[in-house]
mmCIF file of C-alpha atoms in Angstrom:
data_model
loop_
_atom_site.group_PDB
_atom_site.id
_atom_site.type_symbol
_atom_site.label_atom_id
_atom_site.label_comp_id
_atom_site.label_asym_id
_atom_site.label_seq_id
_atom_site.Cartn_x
_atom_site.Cartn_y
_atom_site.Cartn_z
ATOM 1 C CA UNK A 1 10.422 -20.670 21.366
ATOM 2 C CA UNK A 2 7.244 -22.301 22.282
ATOM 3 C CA UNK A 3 4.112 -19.923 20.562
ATOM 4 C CA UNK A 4 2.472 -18.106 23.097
ATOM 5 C CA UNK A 5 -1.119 -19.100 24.416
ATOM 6 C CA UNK A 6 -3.692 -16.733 23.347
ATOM 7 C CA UNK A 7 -6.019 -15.467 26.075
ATOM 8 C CA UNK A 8 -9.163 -13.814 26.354
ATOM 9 C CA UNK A 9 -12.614 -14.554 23.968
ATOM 10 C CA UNK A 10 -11.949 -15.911 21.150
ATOM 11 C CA UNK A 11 -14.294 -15.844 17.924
ATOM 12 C CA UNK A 12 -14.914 -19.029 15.704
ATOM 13 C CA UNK A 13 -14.574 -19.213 12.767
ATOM 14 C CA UNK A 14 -18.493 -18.537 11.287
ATOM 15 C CA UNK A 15 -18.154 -15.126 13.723
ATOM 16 C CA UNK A 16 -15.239 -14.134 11.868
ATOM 17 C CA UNK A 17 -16.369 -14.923 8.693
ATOM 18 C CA UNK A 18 -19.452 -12.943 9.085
ATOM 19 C CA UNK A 19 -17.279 -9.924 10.021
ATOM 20 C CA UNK A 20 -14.935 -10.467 7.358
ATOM 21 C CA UNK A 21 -18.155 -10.256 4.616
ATOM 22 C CA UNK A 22 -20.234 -7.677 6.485
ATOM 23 C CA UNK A 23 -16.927 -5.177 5.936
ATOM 24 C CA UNK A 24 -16.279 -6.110 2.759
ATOM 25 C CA UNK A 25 -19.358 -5.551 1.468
ATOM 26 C CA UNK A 26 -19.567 -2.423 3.247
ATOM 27 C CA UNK A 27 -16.063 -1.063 1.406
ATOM 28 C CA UNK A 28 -17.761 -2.205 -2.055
ATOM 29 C CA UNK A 29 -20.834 -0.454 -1.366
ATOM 30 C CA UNK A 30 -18.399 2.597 -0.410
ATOM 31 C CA UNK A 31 -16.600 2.315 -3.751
ATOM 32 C CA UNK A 32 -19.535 1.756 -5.924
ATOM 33 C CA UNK A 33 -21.177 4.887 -4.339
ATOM 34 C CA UNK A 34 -17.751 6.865 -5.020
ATOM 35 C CA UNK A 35 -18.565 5.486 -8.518
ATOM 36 C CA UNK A 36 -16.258 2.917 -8.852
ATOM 37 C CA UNK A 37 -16.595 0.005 -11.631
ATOM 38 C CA UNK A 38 -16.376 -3.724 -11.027
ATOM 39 C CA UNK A 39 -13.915 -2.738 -13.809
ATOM 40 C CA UNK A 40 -12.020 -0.113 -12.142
ATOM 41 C CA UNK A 41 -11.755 -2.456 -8.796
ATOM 42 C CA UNK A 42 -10.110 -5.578 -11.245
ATOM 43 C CA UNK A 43 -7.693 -2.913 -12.791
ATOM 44 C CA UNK A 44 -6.690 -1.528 -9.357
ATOM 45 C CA UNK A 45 -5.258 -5.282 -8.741
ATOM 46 C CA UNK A 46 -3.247 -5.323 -11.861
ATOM 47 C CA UNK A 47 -1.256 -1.657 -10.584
ATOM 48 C CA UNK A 48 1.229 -1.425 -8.172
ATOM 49 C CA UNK A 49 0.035 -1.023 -4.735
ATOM 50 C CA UNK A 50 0.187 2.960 -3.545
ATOM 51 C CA UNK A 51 2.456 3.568 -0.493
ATOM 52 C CA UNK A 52 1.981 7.353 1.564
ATOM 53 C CA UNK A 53 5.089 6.657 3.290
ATOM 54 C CA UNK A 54 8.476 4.962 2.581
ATOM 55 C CA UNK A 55 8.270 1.789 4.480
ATOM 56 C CA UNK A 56 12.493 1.461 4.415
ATOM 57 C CA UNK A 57 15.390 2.282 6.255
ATOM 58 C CA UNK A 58 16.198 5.453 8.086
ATOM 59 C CA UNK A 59 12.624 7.146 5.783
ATOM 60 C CA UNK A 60 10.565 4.464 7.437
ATOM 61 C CA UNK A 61 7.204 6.005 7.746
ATOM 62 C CA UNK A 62 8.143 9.265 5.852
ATOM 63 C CA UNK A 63 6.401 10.520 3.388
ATOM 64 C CA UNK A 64 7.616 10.557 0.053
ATOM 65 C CA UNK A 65 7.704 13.766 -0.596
ATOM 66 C CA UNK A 66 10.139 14.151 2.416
ATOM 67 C CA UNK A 67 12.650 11.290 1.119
ATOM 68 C CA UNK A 68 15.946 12.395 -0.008
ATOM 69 C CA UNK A 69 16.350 12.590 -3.758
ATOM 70 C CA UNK A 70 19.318 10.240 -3.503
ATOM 71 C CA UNK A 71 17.759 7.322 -1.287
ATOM 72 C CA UNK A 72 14.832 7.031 -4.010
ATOM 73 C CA UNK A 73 17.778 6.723 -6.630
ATOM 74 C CA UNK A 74 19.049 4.250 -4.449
ATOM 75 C CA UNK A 75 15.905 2.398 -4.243
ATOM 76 C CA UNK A 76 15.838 2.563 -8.467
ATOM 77 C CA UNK A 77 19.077 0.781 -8.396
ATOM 78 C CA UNK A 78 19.105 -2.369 -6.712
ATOM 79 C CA UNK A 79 18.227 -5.285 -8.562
ATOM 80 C CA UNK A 80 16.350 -7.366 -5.817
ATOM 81 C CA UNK A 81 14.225 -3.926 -4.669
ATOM 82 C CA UNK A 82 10.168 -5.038 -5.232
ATOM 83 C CA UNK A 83 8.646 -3.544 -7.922
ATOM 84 C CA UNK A 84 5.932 -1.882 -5.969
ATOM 85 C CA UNK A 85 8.823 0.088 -3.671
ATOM 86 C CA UNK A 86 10.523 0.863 -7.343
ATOM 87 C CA UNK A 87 7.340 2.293 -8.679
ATOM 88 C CA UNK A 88 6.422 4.133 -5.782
ATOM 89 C CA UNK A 89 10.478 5.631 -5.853
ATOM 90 C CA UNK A 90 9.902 6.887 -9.675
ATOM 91 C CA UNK A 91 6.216 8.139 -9.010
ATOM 92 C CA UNK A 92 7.951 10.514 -6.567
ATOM 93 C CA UNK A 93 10.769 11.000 -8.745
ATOM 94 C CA UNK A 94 8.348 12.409 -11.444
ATOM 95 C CA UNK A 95 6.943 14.320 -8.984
ATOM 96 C CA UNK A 96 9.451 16.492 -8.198
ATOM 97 C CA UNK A 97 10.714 17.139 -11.858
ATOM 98 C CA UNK A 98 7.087 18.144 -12.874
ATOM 99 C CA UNK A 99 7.109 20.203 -10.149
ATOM 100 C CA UNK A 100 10.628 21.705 -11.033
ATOM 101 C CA UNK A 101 9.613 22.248 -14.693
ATOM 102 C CA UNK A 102 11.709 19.631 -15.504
#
């Protein structure tokens, strides 16, 4: 399949760019005012990224907290799941036992 032709304006690359920054910036001067660290943002890249909603199967777009208990077993158990989905599984995991007084 041929790719399709783009129509309407397009920006160049420089107009872009200068979008790109001026947001940026704009989210670190957000985060620095929330009193976020230059250290805080590097250790934020190191942790698993933080998912609201189950982006799989049948819980697609459901929020953890309304994922059956045995799907996010599921999710613990298969060997090619990503990390990220695995950590986000056990996070809600602990959850509920905390919750339970477990």
């Amino acid at each position: 399949m041929a790719r399709p032709a783009i129509t309407g304006p397009r920006l160049d690359r420089e107009t872009r760019a200068e979008r790109l920054a001026y947001v940026t910036a704009h989210i670190l001067l957000a985060l620095f005012d929330a009193g976020a660290t230059g250290r805080d943002m590097v250790q934020w890249t190191k942790e698993p990224r933080l998912l609201p909603t189950c982006p799989l199967g049948k819980f697609r777009g459901v929020p953890w907290s309304e994922v059956e208990a045995g799907f996010l077993g599921w999710m613990l158990r298969q060997p090619t799941m990503e990390e990220d989905l695995k950590w986000n599984a056990q996070r809600e995991i602990t959850r509920r036992q905390k919750g339970a007084g477990l």
